[in-house]
Coordinates of C-alpha atoms and ligand atoms in Angstrom, one line a residue:
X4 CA 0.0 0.0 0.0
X5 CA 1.0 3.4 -0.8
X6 CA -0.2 6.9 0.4
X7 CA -0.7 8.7 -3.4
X8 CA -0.5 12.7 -3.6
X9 CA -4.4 14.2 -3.2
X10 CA -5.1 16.5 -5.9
X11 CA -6.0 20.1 -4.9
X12 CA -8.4 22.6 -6.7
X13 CA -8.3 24.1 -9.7
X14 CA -6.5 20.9 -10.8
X15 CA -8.2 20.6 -14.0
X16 CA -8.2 17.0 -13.6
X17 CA -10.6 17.1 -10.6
X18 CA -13.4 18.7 -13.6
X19 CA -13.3 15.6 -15.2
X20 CA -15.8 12.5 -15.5
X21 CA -14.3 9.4 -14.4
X22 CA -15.1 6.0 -16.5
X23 CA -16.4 3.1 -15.6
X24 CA -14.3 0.1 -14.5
X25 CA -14.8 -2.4 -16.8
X26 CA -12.8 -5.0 -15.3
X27 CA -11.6 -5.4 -11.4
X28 CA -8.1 -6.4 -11.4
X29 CA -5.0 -6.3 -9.6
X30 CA -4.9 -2.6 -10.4
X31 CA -7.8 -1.5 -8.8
X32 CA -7.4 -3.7 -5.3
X33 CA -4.3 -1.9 -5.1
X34 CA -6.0 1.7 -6.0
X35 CA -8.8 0.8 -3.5
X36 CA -5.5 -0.4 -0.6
X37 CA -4.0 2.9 -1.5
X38 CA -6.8 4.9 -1.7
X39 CA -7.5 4.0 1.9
X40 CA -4.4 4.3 3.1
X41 CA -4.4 8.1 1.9
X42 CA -8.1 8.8 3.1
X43 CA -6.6 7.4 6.6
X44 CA -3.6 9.7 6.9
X45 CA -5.1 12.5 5.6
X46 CA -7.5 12.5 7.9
X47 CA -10.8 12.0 5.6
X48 CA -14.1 10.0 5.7
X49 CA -14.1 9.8 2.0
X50 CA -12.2 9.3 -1.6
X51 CA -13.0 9.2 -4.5
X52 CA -10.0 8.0 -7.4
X53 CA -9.9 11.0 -9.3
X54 CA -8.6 13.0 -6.1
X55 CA -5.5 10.5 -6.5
X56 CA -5.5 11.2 -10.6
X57 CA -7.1 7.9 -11.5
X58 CA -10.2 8.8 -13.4
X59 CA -12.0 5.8 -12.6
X60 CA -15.3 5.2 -11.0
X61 CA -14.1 3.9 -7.9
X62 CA -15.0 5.5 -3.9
X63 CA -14.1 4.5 -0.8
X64 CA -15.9 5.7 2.6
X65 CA -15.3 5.2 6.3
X66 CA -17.8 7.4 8.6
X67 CA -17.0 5.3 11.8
X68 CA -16.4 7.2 14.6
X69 CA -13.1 7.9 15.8
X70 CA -13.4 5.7 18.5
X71 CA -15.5 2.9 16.8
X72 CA -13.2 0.2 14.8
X73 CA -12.7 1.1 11.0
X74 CA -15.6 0.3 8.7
X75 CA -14.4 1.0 5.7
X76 CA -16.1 0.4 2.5
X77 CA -15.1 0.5 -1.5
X78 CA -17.8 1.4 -4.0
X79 CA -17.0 0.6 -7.6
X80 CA -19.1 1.9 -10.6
X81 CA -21.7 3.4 -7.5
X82 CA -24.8 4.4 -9.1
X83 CA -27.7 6.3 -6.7
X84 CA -31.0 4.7 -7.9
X85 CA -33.2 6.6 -5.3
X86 CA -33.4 9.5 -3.1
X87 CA -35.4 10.6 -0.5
X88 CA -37.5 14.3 -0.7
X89 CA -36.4 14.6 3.0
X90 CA -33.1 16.3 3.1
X91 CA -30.4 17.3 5.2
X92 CA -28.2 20.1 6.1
X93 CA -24.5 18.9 6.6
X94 CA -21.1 20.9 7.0
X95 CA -18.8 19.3 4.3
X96 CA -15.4 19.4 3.5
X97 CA -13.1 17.7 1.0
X98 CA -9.7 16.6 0.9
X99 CA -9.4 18.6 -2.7
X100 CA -10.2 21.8 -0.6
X101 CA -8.4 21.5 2.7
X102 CA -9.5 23.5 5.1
X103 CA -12.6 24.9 3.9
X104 CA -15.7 24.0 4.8
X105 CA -19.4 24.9 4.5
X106 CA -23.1 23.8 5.1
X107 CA -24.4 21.7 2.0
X108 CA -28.4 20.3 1.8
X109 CA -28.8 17.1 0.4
X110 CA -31.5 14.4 0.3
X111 CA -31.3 12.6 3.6
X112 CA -31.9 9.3 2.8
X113 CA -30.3 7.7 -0.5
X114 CA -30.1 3.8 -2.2
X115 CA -26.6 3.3 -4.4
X116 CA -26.1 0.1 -6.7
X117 CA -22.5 -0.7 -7.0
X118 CA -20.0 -3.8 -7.0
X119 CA -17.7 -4.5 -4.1
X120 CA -14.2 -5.8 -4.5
X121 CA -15.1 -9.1 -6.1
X122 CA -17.3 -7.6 -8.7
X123 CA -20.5 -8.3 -7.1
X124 CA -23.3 -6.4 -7.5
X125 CA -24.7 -5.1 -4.1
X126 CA -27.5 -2.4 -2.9
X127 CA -27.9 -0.6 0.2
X128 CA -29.8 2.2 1.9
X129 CA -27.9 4.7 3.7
X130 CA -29.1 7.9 5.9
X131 CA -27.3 10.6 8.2
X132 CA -23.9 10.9 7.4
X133 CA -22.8 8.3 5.2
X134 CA -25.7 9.0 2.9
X135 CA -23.9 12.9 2.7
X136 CA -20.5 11.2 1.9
X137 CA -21.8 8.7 -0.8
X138 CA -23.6 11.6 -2.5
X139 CA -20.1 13.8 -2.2
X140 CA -17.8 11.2 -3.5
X141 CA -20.3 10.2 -5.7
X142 CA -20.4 13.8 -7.5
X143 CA -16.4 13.5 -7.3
X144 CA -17.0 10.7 -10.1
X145 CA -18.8 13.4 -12.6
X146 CA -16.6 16.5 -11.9
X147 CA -18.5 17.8 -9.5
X148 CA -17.3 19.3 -6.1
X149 CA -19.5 20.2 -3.4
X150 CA -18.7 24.1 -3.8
X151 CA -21.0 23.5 -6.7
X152 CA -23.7 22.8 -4.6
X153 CA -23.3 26.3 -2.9
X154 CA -24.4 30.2 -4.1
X155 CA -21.7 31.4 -7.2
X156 CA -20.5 34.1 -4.6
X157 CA -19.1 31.9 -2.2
X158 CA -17.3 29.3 -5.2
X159 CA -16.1 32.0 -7.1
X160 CA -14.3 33.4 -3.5
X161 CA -13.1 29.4 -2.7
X162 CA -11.9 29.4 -6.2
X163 CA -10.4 32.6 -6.3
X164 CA -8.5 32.1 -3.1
X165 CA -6.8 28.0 -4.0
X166 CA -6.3 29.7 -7.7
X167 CA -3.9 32.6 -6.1
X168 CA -2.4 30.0 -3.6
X169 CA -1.5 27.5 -6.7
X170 CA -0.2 30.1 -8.4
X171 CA 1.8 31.1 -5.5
X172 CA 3.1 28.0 -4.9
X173 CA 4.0 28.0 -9.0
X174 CA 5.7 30.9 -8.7
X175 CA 7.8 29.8 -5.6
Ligands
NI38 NI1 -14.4 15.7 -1.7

């Protein structure tokens, strides 16, 4: 296992729609090892491949709490097949955006189709927090952060600000 670099906005790389995986090989148990690895150390609840430069439909989750044992989970091709009305209000962050973090509403409840590591196909219901973090790493997949889901005011300032820091850092 291996702790890969996170990419940070405006990588133009974290715009981009990740493709399916057509086949689960070697390759992707090892991205799924090391994509946990790197969601562990960073600290994060969530990962989705493209944040590590693989643009491939691939997430991996662990909402347990800090003192609860590790539950982590690896969603490959996820797919959300239902959604509640009901929604909830949660303060998100992302591991492309570090350190920024802001109230997001989503539907509360959600069902996701996707195969697990051995390529079988599975559903499950989740609510509260986990249902947040599916949805979040879900959008990852389609180039979508969860700034989008806030007014253009406040994206264009997140955006604004990481732009002038890469460019710093460029520049440096
Ligand atoms: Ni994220």
């Amino acid at each position: 296992m291996a702790i890969r670099p996170i990419l940070i906005i405006p990588e133009p790389q974290l715009r981009q729609i990740s493709a399916p995986v057509l086949k689960i090989d070697r390759d992707v148990e090892k991205l799924v090892a090391d994509m946990l690895e790197t969601m562990y150390d960073a600290p994060g609840i969530g990962l989705a491949a493209v944040q590590v430069g693989v643009k491939k439909r691939v997430i991996t989750i662990d909402v347990a709490r800090d003192d609860a044992p590790k539950d982590p989970i690896a969603l490959i091709n996820p797919e959300i097949i239902a959604v509640s009305e009901e929604t909830s209000i949660y303060n998100e962050g992302c591991l492309s955006i570090p350190e920024y973090y802001e109230e997001v509403e989503r539907p509360a409840r959600v069902t996701v189709r996707y195969q697990d590591l051995k390529g079988a196909m599975q559903q499950t219901e989740a609510e509260g927090l986990l249902a947040t973090c599916i949805q979040h790493e879900i959008d990852h997949l389609n180039g979508i952060l969860f700034i989008d889901h806030l007014s253009r005011l406040k994206r264009d300032r997140v955006i604004k600000k990481f732009t002038k820091a890469a460019r710093r850092e460029a520049e440096a």
